[in-house]
Coordinates of C-alpha atoms in Angstrom, one line a residue:
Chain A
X1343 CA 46.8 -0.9 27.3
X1344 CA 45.6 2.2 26.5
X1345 CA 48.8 3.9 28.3
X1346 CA 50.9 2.0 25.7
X1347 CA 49.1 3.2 23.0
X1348 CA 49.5 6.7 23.4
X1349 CA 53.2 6.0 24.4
X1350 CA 53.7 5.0 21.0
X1351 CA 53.0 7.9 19.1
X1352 CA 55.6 9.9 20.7
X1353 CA 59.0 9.8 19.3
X1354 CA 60.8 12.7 20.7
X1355 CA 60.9 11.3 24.0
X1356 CA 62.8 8.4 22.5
X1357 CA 65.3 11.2 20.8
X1358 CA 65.9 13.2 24.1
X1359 CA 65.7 11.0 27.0
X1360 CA 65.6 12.9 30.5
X1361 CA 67.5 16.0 30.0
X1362 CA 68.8 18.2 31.9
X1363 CA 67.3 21.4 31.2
X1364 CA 63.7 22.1 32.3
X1365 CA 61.4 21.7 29.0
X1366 CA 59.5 25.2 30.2
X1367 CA 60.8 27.9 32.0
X1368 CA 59.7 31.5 33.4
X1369 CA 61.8 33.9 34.7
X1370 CA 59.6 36.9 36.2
X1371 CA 56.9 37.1 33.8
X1372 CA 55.2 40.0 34.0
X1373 CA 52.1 40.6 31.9
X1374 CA 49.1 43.3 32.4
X1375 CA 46.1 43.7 30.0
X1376 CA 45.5 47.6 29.7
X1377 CA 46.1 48.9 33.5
X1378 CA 45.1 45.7 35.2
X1379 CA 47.8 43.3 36.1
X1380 CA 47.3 39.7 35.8
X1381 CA 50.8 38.1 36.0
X1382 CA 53.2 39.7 38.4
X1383 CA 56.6 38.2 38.2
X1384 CA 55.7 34.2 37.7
X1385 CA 58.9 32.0 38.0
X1386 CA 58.5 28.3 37.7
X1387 CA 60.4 25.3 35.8
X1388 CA 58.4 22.3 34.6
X1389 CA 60.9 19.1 32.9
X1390 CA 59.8 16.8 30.5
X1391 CA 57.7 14.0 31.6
X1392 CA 56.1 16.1 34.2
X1393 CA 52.3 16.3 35.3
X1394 CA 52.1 20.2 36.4
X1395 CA 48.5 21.2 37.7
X1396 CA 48.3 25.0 37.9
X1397 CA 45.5 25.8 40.6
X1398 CA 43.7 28.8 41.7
X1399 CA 41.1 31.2 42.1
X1400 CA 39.4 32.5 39.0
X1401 CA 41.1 35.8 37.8
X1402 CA 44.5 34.9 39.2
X1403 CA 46.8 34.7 35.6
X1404 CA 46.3 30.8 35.4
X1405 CA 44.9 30.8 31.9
X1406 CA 46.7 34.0 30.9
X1407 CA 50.1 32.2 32.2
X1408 CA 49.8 29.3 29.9
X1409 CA 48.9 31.2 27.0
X1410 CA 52.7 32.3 27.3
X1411 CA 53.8 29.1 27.4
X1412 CA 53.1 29.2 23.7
X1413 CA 53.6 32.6 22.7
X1414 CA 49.5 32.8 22.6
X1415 CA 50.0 35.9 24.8
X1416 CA 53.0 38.3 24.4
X1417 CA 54.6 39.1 27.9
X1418 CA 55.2 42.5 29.5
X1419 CA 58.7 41.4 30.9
X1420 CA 60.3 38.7 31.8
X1421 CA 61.6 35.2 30.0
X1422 CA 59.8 32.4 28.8
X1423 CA 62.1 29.6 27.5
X1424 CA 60.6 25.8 25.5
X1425 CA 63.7 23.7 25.4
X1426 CA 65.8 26.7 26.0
X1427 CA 64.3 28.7 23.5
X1428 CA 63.1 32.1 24.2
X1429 CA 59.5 31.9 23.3
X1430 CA 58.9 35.7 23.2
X1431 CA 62.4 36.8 21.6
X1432 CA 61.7 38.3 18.1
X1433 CA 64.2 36.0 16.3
X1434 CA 62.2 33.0 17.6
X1435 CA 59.7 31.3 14.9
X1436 CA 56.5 31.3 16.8
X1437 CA 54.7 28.7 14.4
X1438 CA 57.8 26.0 14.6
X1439 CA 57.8 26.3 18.3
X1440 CA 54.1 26.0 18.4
X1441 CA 54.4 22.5 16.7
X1442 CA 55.3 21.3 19.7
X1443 CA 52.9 22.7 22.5
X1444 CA 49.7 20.7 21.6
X1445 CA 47.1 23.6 23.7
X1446 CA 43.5 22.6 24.5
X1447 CA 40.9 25.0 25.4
X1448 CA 38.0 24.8 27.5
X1449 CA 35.6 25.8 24.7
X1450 CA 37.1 23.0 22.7
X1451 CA 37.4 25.3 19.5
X1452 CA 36.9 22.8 17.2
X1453 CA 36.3 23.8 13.8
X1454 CA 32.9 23.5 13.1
X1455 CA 33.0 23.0 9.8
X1456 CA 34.9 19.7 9.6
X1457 CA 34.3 16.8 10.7
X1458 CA 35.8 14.9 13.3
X1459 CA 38.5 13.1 11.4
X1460 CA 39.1 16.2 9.0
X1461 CA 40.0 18.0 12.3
X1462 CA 42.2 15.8 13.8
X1463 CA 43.6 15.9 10.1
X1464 CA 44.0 19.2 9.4
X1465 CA 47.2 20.5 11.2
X1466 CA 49.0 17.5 10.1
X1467 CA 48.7 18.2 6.2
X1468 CA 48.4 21.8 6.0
X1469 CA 51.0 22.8 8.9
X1470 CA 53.5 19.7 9.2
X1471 CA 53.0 18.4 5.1
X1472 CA 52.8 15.0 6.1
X1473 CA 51.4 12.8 3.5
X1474 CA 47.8 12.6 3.5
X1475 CA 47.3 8.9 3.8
X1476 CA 49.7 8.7 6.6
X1477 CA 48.0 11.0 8.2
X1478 CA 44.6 9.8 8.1
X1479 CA 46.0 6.3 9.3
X1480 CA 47.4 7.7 12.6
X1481 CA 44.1 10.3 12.9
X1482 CA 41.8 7.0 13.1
X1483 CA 44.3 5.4 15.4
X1484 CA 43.9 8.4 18.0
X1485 CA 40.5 8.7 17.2
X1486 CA 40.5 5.3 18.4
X1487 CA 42.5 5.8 21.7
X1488 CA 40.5 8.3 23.0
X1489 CA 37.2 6.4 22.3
X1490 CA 35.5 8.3 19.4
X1491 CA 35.3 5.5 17.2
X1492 CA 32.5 5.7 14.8
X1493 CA 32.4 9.3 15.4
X1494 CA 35.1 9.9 12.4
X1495 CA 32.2 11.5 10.2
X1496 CA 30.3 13.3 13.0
X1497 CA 30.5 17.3 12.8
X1498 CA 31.4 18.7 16.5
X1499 CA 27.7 20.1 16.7
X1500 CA 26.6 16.4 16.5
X1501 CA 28.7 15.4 20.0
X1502 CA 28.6 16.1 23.5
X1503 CA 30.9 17.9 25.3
X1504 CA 33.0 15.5 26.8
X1505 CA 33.5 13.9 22.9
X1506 CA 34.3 17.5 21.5
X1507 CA 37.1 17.9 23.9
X1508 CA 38.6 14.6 23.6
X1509 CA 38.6 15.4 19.5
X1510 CA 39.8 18.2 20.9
X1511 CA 42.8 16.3 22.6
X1512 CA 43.2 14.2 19.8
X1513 CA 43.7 17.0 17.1
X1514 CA 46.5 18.3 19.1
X1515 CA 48.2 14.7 19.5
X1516 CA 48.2 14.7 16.0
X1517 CA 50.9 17.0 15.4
X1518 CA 53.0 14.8 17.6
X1519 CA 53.3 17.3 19.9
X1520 CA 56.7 17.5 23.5
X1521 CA 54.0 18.9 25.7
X1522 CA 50.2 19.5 26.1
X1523 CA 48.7 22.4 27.5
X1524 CA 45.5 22.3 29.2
X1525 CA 43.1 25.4 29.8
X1526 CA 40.5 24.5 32.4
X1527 CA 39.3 21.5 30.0
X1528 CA 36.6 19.9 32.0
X1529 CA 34.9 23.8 33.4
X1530 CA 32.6 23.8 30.5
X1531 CA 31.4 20.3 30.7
X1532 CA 28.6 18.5 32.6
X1533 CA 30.1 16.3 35.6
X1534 CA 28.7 13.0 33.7
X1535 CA 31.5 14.3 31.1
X1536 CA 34.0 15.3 32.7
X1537 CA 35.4 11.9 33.6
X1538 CA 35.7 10.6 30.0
X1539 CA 37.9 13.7 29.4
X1540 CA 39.8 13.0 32.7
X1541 CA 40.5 9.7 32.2
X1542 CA 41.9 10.6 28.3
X1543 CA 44.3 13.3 30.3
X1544 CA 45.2 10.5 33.2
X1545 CA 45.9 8.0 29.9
X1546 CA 48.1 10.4 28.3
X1547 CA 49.8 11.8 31.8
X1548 CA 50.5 8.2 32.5
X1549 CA 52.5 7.7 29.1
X1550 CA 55.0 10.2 30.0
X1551 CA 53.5 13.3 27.6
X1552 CA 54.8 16.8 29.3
X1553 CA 51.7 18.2 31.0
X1554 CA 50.1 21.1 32.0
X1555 CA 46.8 21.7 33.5
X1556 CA 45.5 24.5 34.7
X1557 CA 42.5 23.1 36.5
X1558 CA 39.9 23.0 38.7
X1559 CA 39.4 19.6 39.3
X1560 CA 41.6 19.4 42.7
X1561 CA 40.8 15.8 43.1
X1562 CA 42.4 14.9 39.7
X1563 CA 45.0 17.4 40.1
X1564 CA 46.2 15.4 43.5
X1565 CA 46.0 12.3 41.1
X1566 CA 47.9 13.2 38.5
X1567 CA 50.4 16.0 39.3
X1568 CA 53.9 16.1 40.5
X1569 CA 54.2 19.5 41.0
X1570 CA 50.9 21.8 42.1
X1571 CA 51.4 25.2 41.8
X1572 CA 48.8 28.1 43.3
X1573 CA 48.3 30.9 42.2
X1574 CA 46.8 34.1 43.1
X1575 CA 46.6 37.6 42.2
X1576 CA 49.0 36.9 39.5
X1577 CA 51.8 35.3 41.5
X1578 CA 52.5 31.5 42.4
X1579 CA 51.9 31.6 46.2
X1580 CA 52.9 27.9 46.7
X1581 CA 54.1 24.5 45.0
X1582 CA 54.8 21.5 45.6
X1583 CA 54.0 18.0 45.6
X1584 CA 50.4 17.5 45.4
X1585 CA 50.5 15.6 49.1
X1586 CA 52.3 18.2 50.3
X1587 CA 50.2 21.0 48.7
X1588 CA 46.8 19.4 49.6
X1589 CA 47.4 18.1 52.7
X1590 CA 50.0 20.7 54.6
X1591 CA 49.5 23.8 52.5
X1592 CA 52.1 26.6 54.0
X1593 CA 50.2 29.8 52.7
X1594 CA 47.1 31.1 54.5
X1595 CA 46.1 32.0 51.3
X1596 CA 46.2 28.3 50.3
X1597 CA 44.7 27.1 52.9
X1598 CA 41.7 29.5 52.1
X1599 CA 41.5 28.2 49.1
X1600 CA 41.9 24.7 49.5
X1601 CA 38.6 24.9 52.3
X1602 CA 36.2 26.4 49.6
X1603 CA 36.8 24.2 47.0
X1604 CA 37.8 21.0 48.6
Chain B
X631 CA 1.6 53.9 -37.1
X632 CA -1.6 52.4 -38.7
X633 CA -5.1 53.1 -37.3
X634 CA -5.4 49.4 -37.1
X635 CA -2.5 49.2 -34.7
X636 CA -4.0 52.0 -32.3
X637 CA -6.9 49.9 -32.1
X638 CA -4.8 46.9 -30.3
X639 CA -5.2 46.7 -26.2
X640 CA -2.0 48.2 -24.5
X641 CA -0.6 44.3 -22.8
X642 CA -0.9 42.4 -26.4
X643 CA 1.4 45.6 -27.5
X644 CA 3.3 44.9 -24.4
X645 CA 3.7 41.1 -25.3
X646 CA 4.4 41.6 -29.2
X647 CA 7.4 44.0 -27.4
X648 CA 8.3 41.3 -25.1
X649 CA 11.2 39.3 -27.2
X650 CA 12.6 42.6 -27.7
X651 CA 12.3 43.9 -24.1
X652 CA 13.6 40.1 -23.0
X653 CA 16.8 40.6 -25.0
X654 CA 17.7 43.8 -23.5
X655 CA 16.9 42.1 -20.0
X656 CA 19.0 39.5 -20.4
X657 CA 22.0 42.1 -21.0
X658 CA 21.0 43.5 -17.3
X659 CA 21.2 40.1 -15.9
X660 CA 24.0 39.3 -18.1
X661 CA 26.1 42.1 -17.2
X662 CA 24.7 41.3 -13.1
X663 CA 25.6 37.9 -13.3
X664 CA 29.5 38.8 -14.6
X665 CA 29.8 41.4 -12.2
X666 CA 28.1 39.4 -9.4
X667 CA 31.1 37.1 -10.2
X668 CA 33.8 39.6 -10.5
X669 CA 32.5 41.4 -7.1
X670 CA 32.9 38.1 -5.3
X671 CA 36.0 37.2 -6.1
X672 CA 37.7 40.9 -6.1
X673 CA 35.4 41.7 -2.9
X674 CA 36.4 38.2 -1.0
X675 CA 40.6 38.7 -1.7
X676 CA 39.3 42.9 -0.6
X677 CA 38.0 41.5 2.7
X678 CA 40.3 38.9 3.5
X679 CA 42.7 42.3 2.9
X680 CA 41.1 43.4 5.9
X681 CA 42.9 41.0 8.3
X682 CA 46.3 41.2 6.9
X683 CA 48.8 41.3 9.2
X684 CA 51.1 43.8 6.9
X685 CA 49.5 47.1 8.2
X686 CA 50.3 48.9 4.9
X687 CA 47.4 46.0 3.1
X688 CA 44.7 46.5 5.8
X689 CA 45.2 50.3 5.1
X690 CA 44.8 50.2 1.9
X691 CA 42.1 47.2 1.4
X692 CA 39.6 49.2 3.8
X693 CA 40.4 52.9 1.9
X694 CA 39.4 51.3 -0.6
X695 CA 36.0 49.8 0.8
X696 CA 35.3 53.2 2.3
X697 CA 36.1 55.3 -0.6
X698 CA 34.1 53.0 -2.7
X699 CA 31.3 52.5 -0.7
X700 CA 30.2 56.1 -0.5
X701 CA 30.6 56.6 -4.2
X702 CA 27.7 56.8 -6.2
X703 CA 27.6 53.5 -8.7
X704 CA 26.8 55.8 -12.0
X705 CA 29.3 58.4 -11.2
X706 CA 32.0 54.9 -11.2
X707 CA 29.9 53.8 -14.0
X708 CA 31.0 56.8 -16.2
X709 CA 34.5 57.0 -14.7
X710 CA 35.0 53.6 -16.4
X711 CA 33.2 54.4 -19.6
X712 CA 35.0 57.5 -20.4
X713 CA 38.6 55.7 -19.1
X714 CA 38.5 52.4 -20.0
X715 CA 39.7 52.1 -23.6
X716 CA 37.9 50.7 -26.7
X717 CA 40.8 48.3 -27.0
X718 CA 43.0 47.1 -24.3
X719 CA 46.6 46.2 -25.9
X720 CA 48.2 43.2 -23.9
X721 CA 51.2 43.1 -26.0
X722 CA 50.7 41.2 -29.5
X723 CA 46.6 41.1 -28.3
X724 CA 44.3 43.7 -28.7
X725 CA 40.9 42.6 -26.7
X726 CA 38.1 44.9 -27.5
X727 CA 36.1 46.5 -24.6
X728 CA 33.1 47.0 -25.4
X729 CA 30.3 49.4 -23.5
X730 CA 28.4 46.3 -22.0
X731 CA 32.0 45.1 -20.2
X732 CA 32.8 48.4 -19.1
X733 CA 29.8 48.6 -17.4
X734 CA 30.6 44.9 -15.9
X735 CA 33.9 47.1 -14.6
X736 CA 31.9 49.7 -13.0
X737 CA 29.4 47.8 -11.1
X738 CA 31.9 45.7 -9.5
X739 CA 34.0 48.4 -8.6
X740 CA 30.6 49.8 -6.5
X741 CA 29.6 46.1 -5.2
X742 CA 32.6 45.0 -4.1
X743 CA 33.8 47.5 -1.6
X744 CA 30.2 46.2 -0.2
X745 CA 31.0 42.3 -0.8
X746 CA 34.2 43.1 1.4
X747 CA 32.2 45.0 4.4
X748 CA 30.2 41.2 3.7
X749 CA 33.3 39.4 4.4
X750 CA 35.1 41.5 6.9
X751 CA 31.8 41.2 8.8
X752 CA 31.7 37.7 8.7
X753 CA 34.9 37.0 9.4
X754 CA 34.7 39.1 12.6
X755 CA 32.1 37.1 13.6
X756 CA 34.5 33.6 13.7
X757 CA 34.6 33.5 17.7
X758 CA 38.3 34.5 18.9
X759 CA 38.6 30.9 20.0
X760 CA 39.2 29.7 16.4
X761 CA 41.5 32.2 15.6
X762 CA 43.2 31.2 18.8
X763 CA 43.1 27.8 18.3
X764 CA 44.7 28.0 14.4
X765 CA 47.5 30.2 15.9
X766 CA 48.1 27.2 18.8
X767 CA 48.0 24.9 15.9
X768 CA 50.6 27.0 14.2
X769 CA 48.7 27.1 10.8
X770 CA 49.6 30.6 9.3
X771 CA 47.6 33.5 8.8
X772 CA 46.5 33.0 5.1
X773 CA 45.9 29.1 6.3
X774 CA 43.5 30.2 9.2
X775 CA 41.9 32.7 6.8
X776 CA 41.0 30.2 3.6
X777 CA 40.8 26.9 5.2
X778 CA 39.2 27.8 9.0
X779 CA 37.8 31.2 8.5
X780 CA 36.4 32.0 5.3
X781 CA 34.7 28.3 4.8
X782 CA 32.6 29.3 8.3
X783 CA 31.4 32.6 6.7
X784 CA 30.1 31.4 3.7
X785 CA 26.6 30.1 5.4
X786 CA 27.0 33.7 7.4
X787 CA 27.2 35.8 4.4
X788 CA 24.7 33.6 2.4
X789 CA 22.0 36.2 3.2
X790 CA 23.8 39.2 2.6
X791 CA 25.6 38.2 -0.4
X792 CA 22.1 37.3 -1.8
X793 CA 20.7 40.6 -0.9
X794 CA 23.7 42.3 -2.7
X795 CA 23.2 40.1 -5.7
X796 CA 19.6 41.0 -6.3
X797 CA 20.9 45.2 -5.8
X798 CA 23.5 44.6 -8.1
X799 CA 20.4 43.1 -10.4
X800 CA 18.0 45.8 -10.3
X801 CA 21.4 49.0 -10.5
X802 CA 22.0 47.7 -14.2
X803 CA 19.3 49.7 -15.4
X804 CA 21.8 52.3 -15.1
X805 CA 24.3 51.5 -17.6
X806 CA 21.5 52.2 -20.1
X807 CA 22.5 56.3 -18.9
X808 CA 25.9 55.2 -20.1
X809 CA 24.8 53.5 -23.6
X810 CA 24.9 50.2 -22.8
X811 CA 21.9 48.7 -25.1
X812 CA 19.9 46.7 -22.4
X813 CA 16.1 46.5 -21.2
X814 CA 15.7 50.4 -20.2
X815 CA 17.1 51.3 -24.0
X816 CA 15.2 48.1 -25.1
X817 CA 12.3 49.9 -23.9
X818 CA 12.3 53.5 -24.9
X819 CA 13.5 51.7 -28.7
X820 CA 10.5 50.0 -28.8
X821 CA 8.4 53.1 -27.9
X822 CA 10.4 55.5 -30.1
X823 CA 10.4 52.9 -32.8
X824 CA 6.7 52.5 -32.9
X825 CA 6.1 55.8 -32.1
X826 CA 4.1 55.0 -28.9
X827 CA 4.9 57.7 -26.4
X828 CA 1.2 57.2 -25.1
X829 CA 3.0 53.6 -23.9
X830 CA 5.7 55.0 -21.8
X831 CA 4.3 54.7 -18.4
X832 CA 2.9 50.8 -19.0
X833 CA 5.8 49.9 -20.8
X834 CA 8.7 51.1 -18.0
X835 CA 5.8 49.1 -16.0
X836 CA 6.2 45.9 -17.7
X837 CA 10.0 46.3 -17.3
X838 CA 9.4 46.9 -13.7
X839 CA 7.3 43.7 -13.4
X840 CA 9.5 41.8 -15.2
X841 CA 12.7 43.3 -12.2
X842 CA 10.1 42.6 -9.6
X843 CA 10.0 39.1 -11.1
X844 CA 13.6 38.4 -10.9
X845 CA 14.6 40.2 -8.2
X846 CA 11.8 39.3 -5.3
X847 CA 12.2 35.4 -5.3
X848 CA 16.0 36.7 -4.7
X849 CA 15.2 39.1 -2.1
X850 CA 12.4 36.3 -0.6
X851 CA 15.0 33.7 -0.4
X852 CA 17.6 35.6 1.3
X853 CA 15.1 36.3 3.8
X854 CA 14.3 33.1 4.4
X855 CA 17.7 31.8 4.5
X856 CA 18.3 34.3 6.9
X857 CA 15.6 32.9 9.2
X858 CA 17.0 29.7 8.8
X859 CA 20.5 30.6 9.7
X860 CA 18.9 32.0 12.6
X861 CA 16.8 29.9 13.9
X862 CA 18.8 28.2 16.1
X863 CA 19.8 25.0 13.9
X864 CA 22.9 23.6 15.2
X865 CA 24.7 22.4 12.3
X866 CA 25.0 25.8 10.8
X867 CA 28.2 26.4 10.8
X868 CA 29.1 23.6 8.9

């Protein structure tokens, strides 16, 4: 039911229905922060409707590679197209591309000086103009959907973890975003948490939203991905499907990997 | 000066001068009140300046702030009294200036290159995360600054900005150097005027209680805010 729910709040999906094109593409990103490398020529292709799990050891460009999905980080070299638009070409307008990448961090970032339904609000006015009352009709509705009912009024400091980040996801539904980025989500929460936030993610996965996870919840990732990439050292050593990734990994350095944290 | 008169004790002098002494105060806390204003306003947009993303503004806001915040406030002070017109001409209007406003001028010219290190401070405490999360959110810059930023500094700069007020407070003693008529002339008037120069030292005292007065419950409550805002209470950000 819940599946439904979030499946009607989309509308682009309805506009553009399977195309052709992959939705995100890198061609040989490069990125290094002073003299330290952290991405060293990252190629990969995610299409709409897909579940991508990004997987690795800490320190391996994970985090640092989504952040150019969205232009959050500015790369060395190399391409980085949304719909087959160059993200980092100086001609490309950033904030309108940004409206549709919904990110979510692992510290949550809510603003702490709003309350829970002001947050979900906020983007919506200020950034898309949409009409306030409009806005604060569909901000209940996905408070609603990922369980936070009641908690409109709450300030972030007054909820757990596990309700921050779902705000969290819910504040970046509400700009109707193509695709949701997510940056190791559950690594700050408790484990009694982390399921309430997985199971928002598996709800909103399941509806067909564009996803990427960098994560290390390899259980989940098996669950929910179609494609698994690994990374290490700054370069995808191995994807696939999640069977094949998990179960027959080619790389030694997969394998390795796989045995510590599995 | 009658004999009777040098026979009365040195406070009941003190409080026969006190309406007098009060009027001139209230043109210090006047003239601190306006300028209080005027430096937060002027000193906010100054340190907001600070995080422009034209390079040519963030140059200029903090040359300003550093220029101005190793300059002396009385040397300002008389900068703006000897520039500063009697009349300022805005095309049919001519609005007087008087010595009281000029002094208004040159107090916030001093306070708000500090109000802006207040600001700029504050805002580089905001953790990176909300900056980051604005720019996901595609909110521009002058959106992340007034509607994220700035409204999570205002409990940070509380105890500053209180501490500034109450300086700005007890510096308008010096406009009296400049001939602004408030309680330091208010005081040497009332001495030269009853010719009591035997009063000088308990009436600058009484002026001095009455700062102390004004300016300690400030200086008390900024401290305490302070330890509120650092004691560890989780709702103070909001």
């Amino acid at each position: 039911m819940l599946i439904a729910n979030f499946t009607e709040v989309r509308y682009r999906e309805e506009a553009d229905p399977a195309p052709s094109h992959p939705f995100i593409q890198c061609r040989d990103v490069r990125k290094s922060f002073g003299t330290q490398p952290v991405l060293n020529g990252i190629s990969m292709e995610i299409r709409k409707s897909e579940v991508v799990c990004i997987i690795g050891p800490s320190g391996s460009g994970k985090s640092t590679l989504l952040r150019c999905f969205n232009g959050l980080v500015p790369v060395d070299s190399g391409e980085v197209f949304v719909d087959r638009q160059p993200v980092h070409a100086k001609t490309t307008d950033l904030r309108m591309l940004r409206r549709r990448i919904g990110m979510v961090f692992q510290q949550y970032n809510l603003f702490p000086h709003r309350t829970v339904l002001q947050n979900v609000m906020m983007a919506p006015i200020h950034v898309l103009g949409q009409p306030r009352g409009a806005v604060e009709q569909r901000a209940r509705e996905l408070i609603r959907k990922v369980r936070l009912s009641g908690k409109e009024n709450s300030y972030p400091s007054q909820l757990s973890g596990g309700q921050q980040q779902r705000v969290a996801i819910a504040r970046s539904l509400a700009m109707n975003p193509d695709a949701m980025l997510f940056d190791e989500v559950t690594a700050a929460l408790d484990p009694e948490t982390v399921g309430e936030v997985l199971v928002t993610i598996r709800e909103l996965a399941a509806s067909g939203m564009t996803c990427v996870l960098v994560t290390h919840e390899m259980a989940f990732a098996r669950e929910v991905a179609d494609q698994v990439y690994f990374t290490d050292a700054g370069l995808i050593v191995e994807s696939g499907p999640p069977d094949q990734l998990f179960s027959c990994p080619r790389d030694a350095r997969t394998r390795a990997f796989l045995e510590r944290v599995l | 000066m009658s004999a009777a008169e040098r026979t009365v004790s040195i406070p009941a002098i003190l409080i026969h001068w006190t309406p007098a002494i009060a009027s001139g105060f209230l043109i210090n806390l006047g003239i601190s009140m306006l300028a209080m204003a005027l430096t937060t306003l002027l000193g906010t947009l100054l340190g907001v300046g600070a995080f422009a993303r034209h390079a040519w503004l963030r140059h200029a806001c903090a040359g300003y702030t550093h220029f101005f915040q190793n300059a002396p406030w009385l040397v300002i002070l008389f900068y703006c009294m000897l520039l500063l017109p009697f009349r300022l001409h805005l095309g049919v209007l001519a609005l007087p200036l008087p010595d009281w406003l000029k002094a208004v001028f040159g107090i916030t010219l001093g306070a708000l290159a500090n109000m802006a290190e207040i600001v700029r401070a504050a805002l580089r405490s905001i953790p990176s995360g909300q900056w980051e999360s604005s720019d996901a959110m595609a909110f521009t810059r002058t959106q992340t600054l007034w509607l994220i930023a700035l409204p999570q500094c205002v409990r940070r700069m509380l105890p500053a900005w209180v501490n500034l007020y109450a300086l700005v407070v007890i510096s308008t003693p010096l406009c009296a150097v400049v001939g602004v008529h408030e309680g330091m002339s208010a005081v040497a008037d009332m001495l030269a005027f009853h010719d009591r120069p035997g009063l000088l030292l308990p009436a600058y005292a009484y002026l001095l209680t009455i700062f102390f007065v004004c300016c300690y419950p400030i200086a008390r409550g900024a401290q305490r805010l302070e330890r509120a805002l650092h004691s560890g209470d989780s709702l103070v950000d909001r």
